[in-house]
CSV table of C-alpha atoms and ligand atoms in Angstrom, one decimal:
chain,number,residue,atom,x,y,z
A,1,UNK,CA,-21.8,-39.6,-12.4
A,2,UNK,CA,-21.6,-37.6,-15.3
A,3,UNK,CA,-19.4,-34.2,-14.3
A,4,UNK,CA,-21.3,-31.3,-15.0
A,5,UNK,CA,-18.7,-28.7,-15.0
A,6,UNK,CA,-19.0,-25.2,-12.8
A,7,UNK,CA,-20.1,-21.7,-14.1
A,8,UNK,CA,-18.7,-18.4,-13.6
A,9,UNK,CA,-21.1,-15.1,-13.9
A,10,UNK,CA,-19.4,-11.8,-13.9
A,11,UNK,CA,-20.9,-9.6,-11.6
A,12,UNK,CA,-19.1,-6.5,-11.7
A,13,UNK,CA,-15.4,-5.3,-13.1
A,14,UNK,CA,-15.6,-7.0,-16.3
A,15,UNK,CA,-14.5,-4.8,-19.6
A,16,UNK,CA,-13.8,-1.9,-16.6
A,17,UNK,CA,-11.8,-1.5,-13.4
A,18,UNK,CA,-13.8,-1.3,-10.3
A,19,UNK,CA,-16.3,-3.3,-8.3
A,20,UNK,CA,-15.3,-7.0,-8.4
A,21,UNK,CA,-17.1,-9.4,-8.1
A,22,UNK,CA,-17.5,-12.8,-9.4
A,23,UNK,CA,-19.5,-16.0,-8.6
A,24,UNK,CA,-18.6,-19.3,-9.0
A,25,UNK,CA,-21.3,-21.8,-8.8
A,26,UNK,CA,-19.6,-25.5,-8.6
A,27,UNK,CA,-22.5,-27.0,-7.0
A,28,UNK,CA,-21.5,-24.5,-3.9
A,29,UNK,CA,-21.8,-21.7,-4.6
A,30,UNK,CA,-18.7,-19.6,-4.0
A,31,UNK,CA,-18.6,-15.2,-4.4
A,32,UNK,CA,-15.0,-14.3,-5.3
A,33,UNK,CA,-14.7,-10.4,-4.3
A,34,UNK,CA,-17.5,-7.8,-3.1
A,35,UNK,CA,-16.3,-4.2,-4.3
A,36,UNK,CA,-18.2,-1.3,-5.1
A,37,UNK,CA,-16.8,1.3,-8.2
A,38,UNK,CA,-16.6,5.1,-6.9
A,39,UNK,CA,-16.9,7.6,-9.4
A,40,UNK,CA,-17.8,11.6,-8.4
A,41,UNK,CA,-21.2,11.4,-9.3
A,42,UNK,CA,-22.1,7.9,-7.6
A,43,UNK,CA,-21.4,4.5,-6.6
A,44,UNK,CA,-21.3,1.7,-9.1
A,45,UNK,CA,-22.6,-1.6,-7.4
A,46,UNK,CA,-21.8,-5.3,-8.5
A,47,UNK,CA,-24.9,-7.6,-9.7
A,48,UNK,CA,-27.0,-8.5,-7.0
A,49,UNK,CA,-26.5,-12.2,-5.5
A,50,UNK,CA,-30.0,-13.7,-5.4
A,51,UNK,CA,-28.6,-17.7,-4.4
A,52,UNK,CA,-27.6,-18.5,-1.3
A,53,UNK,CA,-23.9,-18.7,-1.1
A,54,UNK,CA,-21.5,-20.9,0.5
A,55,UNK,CA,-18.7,-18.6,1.2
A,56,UNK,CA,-17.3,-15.6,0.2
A,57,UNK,CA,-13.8,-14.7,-0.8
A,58,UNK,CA,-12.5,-11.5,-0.2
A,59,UNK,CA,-9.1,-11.2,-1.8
A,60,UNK,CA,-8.4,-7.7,-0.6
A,61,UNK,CA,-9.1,-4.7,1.5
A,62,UNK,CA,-9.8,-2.2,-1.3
A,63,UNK,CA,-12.8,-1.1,-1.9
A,64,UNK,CA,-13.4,-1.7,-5.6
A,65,UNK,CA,-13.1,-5.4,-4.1
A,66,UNK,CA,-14.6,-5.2,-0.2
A,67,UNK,CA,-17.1,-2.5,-0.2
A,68,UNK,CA,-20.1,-4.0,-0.5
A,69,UNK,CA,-19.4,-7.0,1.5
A,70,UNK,CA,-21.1,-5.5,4.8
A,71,UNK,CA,-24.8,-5.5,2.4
A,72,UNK,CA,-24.5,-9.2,2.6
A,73,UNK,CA,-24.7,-9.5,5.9
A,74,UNK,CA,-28.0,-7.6,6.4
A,75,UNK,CA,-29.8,-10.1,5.8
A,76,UNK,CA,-28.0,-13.4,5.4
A,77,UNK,CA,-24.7,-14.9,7.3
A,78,UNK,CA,-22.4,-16.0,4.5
A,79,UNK,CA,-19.0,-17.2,5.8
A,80,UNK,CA,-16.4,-14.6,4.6
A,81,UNK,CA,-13.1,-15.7,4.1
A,82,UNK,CA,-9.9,-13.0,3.8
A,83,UNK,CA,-6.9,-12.5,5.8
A,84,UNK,CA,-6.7,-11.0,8.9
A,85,UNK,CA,-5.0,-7.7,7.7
A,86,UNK,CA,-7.5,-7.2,5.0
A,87,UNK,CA,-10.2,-7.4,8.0
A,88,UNK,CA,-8.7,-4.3,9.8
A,89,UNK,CA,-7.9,-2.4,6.8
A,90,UNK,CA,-11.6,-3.3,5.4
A,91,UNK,CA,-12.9,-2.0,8.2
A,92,UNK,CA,-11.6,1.1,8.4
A,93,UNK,CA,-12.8,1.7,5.0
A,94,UNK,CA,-16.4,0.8,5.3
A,95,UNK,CA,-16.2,2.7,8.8
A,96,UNK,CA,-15.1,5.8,6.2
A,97,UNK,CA,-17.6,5.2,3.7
A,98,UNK,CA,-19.9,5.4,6.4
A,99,UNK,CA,-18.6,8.9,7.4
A,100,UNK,CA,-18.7,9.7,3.6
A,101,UNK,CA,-22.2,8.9,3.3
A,102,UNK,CA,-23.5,10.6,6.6
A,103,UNK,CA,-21.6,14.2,5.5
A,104,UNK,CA,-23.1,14.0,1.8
A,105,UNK,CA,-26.0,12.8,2.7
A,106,UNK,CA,-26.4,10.0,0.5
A,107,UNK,CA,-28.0,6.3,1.0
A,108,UNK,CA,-25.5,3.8,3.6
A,109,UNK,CA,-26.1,0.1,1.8
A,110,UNK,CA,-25.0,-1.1,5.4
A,111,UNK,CA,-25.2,0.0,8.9
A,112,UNK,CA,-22.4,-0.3,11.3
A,113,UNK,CA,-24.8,-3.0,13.1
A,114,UNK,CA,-23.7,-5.0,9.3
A,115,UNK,CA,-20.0,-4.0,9.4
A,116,UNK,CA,-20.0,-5.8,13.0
A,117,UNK,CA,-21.4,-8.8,12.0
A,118,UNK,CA,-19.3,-9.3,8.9
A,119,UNK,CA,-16.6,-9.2,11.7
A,120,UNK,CA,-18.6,-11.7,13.3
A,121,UNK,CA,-18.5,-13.7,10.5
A,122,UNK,CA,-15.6,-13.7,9.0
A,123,UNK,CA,-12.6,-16.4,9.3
A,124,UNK,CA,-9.5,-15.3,9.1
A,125,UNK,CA,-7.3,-17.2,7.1
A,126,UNK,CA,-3.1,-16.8,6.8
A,127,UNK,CA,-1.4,-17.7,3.4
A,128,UNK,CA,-0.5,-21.0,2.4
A,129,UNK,CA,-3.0,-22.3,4.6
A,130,UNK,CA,-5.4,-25.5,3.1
A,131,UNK,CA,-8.5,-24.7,4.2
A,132,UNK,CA,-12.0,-26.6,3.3
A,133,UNK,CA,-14.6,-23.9,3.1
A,134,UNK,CA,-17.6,-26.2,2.0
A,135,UNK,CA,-17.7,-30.0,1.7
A,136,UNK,CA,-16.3,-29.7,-2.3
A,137,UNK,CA,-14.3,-26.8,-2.2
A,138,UNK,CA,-10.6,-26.3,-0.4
A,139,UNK,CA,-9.3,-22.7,-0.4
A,140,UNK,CA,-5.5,-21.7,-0.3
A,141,UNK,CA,-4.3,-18.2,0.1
A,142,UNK,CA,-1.1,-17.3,-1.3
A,143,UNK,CA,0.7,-13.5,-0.8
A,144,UNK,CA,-0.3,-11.5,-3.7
A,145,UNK,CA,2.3,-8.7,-3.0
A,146,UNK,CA,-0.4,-6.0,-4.0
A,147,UNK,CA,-1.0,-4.2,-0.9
A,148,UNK,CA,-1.0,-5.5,3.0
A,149,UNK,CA,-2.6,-8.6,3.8
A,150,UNK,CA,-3.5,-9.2,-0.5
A,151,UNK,CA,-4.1,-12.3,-1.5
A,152,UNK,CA,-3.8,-14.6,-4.6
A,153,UNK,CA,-7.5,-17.5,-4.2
A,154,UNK,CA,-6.5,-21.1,-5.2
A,155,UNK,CA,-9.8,-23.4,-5.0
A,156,UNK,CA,-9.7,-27.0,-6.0
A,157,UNK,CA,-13.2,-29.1,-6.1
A,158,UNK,CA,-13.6,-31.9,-8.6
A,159,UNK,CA,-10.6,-32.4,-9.6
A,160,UNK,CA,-9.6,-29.1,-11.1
A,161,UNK,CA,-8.0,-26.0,-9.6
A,162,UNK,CA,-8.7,-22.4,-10.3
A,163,UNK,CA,-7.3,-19.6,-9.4
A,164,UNK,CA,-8.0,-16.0,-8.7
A,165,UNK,CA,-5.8,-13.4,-8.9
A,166,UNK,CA,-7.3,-10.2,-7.3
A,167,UNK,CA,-4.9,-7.6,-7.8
A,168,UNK,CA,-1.6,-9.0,-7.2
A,169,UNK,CA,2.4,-7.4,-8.1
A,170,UNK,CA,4.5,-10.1,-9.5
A,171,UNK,CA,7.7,-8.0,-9.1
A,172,UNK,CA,8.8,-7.1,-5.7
A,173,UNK,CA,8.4,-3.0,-4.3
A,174,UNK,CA,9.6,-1.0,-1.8
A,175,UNK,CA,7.3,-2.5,1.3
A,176,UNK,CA,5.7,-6.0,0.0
A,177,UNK,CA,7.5,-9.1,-1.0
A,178,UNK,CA,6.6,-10.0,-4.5
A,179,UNK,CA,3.8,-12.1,-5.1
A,180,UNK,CA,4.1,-15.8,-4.2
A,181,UNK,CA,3.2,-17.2,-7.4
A,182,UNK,CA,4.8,-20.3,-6.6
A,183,UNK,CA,1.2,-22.1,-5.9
A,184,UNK,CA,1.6,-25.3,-8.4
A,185,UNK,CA,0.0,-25.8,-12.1
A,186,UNK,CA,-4.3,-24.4,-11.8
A,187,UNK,CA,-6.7,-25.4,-14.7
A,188,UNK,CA,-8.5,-22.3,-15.1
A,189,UNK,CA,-7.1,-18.5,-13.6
A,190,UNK,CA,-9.6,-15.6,-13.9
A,191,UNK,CA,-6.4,-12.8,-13.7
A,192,UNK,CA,-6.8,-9.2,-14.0
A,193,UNK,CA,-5.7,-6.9,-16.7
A,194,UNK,CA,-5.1,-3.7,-15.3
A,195,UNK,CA,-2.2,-3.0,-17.5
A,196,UNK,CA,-2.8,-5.7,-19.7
A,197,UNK,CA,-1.4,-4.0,-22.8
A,198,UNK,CA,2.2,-2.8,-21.4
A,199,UNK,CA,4.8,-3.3,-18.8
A,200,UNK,CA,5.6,-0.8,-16.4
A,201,UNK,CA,8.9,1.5,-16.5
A,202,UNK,CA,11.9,0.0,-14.1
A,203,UNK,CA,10.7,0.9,-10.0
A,204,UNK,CA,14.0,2.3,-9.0
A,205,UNK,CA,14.3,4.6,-11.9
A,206,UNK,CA,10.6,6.2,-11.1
A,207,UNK,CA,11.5,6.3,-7.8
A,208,UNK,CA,14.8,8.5,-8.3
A,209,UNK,CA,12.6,10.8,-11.1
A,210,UNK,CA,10.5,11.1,-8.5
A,211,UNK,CA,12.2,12.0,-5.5
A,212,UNK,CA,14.3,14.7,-7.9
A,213,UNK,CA,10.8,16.1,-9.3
A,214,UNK,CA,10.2,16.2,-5.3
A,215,UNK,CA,13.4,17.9,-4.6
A,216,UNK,CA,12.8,20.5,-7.3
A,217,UNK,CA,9.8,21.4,-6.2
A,218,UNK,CA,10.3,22.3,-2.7
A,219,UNK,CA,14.2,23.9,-3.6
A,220,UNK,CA,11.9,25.9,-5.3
A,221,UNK,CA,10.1,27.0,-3.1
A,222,UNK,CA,6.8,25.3,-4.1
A,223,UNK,CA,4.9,22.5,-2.1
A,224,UNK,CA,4.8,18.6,-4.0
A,225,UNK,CA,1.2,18.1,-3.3
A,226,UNK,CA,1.5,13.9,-3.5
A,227,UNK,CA,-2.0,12.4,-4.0
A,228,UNK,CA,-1.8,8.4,-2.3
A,229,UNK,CA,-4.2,5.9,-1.8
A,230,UNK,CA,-4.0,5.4,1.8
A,231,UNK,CA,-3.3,1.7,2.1
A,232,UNK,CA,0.0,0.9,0.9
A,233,UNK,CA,0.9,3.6,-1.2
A,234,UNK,CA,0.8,6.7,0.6
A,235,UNK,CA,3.5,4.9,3.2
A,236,UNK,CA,5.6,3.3,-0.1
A,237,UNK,CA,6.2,7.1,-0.7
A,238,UNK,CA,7.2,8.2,2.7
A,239,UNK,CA,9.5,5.3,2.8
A,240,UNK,CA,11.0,6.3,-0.5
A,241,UNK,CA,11.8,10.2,0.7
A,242,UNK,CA,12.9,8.7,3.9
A,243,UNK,CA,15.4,6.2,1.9
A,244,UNK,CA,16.6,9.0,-0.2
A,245,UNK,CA,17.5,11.3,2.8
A,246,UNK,CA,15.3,14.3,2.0
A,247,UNK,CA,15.5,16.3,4.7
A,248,UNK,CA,12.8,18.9,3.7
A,249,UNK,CA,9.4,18.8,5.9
A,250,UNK,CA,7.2,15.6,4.8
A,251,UNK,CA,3.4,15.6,5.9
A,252,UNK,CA,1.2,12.9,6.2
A,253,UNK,CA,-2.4,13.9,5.8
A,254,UNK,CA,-6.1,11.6,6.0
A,255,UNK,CA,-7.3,8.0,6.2
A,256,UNK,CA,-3.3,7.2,5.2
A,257,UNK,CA,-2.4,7.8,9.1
A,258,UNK,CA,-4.9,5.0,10.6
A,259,UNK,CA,-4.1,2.7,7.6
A,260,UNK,CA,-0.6,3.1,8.8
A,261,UNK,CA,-1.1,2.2,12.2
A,262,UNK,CA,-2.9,-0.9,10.6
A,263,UNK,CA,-0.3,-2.1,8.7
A,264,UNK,CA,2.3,-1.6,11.5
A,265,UNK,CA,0.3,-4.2,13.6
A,266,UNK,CA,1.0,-7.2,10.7
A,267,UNK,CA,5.4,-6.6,10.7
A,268,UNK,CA,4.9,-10.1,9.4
A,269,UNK,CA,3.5,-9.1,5.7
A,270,UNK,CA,5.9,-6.5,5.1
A,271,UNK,CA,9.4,-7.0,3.8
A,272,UNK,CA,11.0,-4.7,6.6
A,273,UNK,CA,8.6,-2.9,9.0
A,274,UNK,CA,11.4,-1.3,11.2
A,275,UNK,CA,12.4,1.0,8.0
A,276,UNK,CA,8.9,1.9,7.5
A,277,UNK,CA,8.1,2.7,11.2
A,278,UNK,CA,11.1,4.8,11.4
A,279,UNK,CA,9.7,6.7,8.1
A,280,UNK,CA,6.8,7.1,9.3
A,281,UNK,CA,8.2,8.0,12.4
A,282,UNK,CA,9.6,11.1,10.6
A,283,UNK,CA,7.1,12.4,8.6
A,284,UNK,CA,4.6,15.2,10.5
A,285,UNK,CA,1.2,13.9,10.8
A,286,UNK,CA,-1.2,16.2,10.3
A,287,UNK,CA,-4.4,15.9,12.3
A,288,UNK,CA,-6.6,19.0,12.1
A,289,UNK,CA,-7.1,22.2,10.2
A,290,UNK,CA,-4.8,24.0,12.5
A,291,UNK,CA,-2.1,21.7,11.4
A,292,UNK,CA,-3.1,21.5,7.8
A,293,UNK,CA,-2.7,25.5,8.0
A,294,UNK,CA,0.8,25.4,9.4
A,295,UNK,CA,2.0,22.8,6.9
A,296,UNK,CA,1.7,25.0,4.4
A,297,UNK,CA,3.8,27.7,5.6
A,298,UNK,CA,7.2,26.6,4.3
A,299,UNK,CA,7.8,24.4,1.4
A,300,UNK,CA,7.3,20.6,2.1
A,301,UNK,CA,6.2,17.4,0.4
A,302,UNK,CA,2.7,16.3,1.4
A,303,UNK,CA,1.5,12.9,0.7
A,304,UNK,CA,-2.1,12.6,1.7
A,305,UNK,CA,-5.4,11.0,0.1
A,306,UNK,CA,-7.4,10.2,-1.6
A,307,UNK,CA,-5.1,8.9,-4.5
A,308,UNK,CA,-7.5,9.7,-7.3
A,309,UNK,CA,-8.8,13.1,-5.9
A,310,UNK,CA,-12.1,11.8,-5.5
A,311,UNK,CA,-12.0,13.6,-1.9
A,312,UNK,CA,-10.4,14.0,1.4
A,313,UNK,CA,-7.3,16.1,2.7
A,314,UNK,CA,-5.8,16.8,-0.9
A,315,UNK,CA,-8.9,18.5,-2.4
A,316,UNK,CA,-8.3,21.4,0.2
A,317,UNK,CA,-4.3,21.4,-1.0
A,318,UNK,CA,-5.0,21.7,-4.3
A,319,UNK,CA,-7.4,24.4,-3.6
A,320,UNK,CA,-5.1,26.1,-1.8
A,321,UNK,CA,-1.8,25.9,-4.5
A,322,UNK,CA,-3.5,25.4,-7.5
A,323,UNK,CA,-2.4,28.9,-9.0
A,324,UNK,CA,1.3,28.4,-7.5
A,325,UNK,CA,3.6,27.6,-10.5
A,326,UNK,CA,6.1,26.7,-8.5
A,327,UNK,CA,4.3,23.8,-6.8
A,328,UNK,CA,3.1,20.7,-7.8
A,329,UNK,CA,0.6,17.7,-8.1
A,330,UNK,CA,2.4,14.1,-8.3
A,331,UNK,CA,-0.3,11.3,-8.8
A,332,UNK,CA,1.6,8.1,-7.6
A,333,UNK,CA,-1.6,5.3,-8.8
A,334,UNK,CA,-3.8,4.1,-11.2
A,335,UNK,CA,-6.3,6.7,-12.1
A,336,UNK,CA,-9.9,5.0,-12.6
A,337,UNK,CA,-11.7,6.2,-15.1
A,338,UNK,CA,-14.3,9.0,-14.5
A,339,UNK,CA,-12.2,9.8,-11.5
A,340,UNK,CA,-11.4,13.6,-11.0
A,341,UNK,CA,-7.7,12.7,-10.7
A,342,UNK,CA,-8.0,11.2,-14.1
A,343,UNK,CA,-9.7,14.0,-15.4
A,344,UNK,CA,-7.0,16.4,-14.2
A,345,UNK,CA,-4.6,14.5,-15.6
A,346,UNK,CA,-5.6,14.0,-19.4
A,347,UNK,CA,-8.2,17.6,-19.1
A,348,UNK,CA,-5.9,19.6,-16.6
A,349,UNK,CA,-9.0,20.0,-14.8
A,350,UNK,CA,-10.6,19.7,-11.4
A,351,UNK,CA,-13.8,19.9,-10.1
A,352,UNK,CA,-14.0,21.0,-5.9
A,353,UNK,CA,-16.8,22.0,-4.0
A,354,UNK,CA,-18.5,22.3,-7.2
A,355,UNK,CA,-15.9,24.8,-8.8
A,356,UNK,CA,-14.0,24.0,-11.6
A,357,UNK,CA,-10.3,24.7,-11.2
A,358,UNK,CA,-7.4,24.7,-14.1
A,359,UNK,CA,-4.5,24.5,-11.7
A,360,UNK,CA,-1.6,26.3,-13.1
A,361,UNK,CA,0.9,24.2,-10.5
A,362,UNK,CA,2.5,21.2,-12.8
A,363,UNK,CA,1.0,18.0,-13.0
A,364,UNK,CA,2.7,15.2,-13.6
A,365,UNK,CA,2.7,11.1,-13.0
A,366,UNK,CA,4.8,8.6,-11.8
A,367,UNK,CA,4.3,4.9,-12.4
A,368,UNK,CA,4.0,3.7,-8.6
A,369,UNK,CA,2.0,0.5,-10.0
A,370,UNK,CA,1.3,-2.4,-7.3
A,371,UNK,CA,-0.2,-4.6,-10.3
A,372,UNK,CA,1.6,-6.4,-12.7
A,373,UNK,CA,2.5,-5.3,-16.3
A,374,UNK,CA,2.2,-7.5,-19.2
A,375,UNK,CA,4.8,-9.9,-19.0
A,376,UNK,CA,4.8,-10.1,-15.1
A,377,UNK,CA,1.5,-11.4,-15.5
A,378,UNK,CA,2.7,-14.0,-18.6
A,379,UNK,CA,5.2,-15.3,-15.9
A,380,UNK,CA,2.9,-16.1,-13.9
A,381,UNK,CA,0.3,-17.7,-16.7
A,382,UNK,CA,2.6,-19.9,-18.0
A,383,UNK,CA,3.8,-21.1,-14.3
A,384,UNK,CA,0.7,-21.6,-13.9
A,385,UNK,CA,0.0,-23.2,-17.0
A,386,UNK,CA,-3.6,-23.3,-17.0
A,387,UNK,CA,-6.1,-24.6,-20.2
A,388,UNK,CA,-8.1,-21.2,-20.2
A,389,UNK,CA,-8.0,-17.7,-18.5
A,390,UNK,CA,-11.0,-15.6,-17.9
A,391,UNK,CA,-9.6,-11.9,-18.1
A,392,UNK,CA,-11.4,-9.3,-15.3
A,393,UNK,CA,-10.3,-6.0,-13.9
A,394,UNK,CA,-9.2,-4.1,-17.2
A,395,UNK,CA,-10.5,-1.3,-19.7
A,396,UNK,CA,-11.9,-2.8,-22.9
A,397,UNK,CA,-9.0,-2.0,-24.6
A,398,UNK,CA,-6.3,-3.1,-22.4
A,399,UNK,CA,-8.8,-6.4,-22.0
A,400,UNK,CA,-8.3,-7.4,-25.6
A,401,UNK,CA,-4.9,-6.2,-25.8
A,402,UNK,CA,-4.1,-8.8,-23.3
A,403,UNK,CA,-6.1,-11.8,-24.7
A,404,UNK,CA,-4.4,-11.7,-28.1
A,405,UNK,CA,-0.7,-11.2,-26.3
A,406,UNK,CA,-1.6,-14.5,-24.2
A,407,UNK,CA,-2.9,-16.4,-26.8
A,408,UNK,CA,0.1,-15.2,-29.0
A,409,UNK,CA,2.3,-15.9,-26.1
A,410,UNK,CA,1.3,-19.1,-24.4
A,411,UNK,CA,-1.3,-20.3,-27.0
A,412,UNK,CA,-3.8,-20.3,-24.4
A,413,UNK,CA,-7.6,-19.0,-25.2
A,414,UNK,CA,-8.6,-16.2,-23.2
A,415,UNK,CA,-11.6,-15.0,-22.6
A,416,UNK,CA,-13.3,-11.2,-21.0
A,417,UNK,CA,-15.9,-12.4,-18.1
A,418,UNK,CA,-19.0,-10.1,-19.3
A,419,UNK,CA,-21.1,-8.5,-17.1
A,420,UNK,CA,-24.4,-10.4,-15.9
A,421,UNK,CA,-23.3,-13.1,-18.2
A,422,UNK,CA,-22.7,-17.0,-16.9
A,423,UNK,CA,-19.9,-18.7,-18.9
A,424,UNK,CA,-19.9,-23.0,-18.7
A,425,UNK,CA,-16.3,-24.2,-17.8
A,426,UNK,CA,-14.6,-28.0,-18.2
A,427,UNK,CA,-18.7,-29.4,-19.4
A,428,UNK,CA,-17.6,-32.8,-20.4
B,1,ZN,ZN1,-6.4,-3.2,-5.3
């Protein structure tokens, strides 16, 4: 039998950052990633799937890469495949777009009927484990070191291997092992390229400038107002003040409080859960207005969502301080673009409640990253070794910054996934 190859159509996140989403169709027909993009104004969908699929692939709890997922399962009953702490953490955040929906009134995609029976239909899978999803394909998972339960997709079928690497952290950080890139050679990798044009500044050294810029803030008398996304980062931070010994008041406001209690349940995918438990243990969680009220009467550092300001707790903070000069904003993540926390970085503007504000409090960045820069990601391609790379997850420019370094690098063709568009792989 002549071998016919397999295809790959991008579906979403290629040239931008933001609903993943890409199909493999080997015969089976395989759906790597479900996310949905959220900017203020809307939501940004992937493609539609209109094939019946084998299996899907969820690499993630995120929602730029899970948050369409329950849509499948109106209608049809896919098997979904992701590990069991990106289940919980999933859930909680459809469950919150849910909420989001119902307060502004816009369109659900799913019901919480659909969010049950992706439950229903999902298999849990733990890393490492060889799994054979269809009669062709075998799955392995591998730890991608990216957030709590994140995972780096080998598939083998045919005789070749390709690998997906959702968002994954090649060096280690404060809570996650490094990724486990130690999966054996793979013939094709579709990587991200988040920060496919640099690498990122030394962790330890942002994490000193940070907790000082946190320390002179509140010795000042101001508040550090500490935007996090609620899985992972928002409890990296805590653990970091806790590690420094800052003893001023530290708040932990929003979704970051259940996502905690989420991650606490898997000990296993963390690199020490009794230090993070005890920080966590320390910080004040705030749980209603009342609270939210009283938090701000003396000066404290308050890490609460959503990381890119697109809503939640830190909206009414940043209401609040935003003529105090002697407080502060600290973004601690990648800022999206179109997001309101990138706006107010690189316009000094924010828009809430449908009021613009210029907040006079400083504003300022820290490169927390959980993805890989530049050359943690050529470690991994040339470990890897494979004979092309299909580049997702990036800005244009940070795309094609990336191809040239790899080919310039490793000599290896790379090549952007485009949106709605099929490339033919390995046709011999
Ligand atoms: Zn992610």
């Amino acid at each position: 039998m002549v071998y016919m190859g397999f295809k790959i159509i991008g579906m979403g996140a290629c040239r931008e950052v933001g609903r993943s989403s890409f199909l493999l169709d080997a015969g089976d027909k395989i759906l790597l990633d479900r996310g949905i993009k959220l900017t203020p104004e809307r939501v940004e969908y992937p493609l539609p799937v209109n094939t019946r699929l084998d299996a899907v692939i969820i690499s993630h709890a995120h929602l730029d890469h899970s948050g369409d997922l329950p849509r499948l399962f109106t209608k049809n009953t896919p098997v979904a495949y992701m590990t069991p702490a990106t289940l919980d953490l999933a859930e909680m955040l459809w469950h919150d777009s849910l909420k989001i929906a119902g307060i502004e009134g816009t369109d659900a995609k799913f019901s919480k009927v659909d969010i049950r029976r992706t439950r229903k239909y999902t298999f849990p899978v733990s890393y490492r484990a060889e799994l054979e999803i269809t009669e062709k394909v075998t799955m392995q998972f591998f730890d991608a070191g990216h957030i709590v339960g994140s995972a780096i997709t080998k598939l083998s079928f045919d005789d070749v291997s390709l690998v997906y690497t959702g968002d994954f952290k090649v060096e280690e950080t404060r809570l996650l092992n490094k990724a486990d890139i130690k999966i054996g050679e793979a013939d094709y990798v579709i990587i991200e390229s988040t920060y496919g044009d640099k690498d990122h500044p030394n962790r330890r050294k942002v994490e000193r400038e940070f907790v000082e810029a946190c320390l002179d803030v509140v010795e000042n008398r101001g508040f550090a107002i500490v935007p996090a996304f609620a899985v992972g980062r928002s409890h990296e931070i805590v653990d970091i003040l806790a590690e420094y010994g800052v003893k001023h008041p530290i708040y932990l406001d929003g979704m970051a409080q259940k996502a905690a209690n989420i991650t606490l349940k898997y000990p296993n995918y963390l690199k020490d859960a009794k230090t993070l438990k005890r920080a966590l243990r320390k910080a004040h969680w705030i749980r209603n207005e009342r609270e939210r009220k009283r938090a701000l009467k003396e000066p404290a550092i308050i890490v609460t969502t959503a990381g890119m300001c697109d809503g939640g707790p830190v909206l009414n903070y940043i209401k609040r301080l935003h003529n105090d000069e002697k407080s502060a904003i600290f973004l601690t993540g990648y800022q999206v673009e179109g997001t309101q926390g990138r706006r107010l970085l690189e316009e000094g503007v924010i828009t809430i409640d449908g009021k613009e504000y210029r907040p006079k409090c400083t504003v300022r960045k820290f490169d927390f990253s959980a993805h890989p820069g530049q050359s943690e990601m050529l470690r991994a391609l040339r470990k890897w070794n494979p004979q092309e790379v299909f580049l997702v997850h990036g800005e244009p420019e940070k795309v094609r910054a990336f191809q040239n370094k790899i080919k310039e690098e490793l000599g290896i063709d790379a090549h952007p996934l485009e949106f709605g568009k099929t490339v033919k792989v390995g046709e011999r």
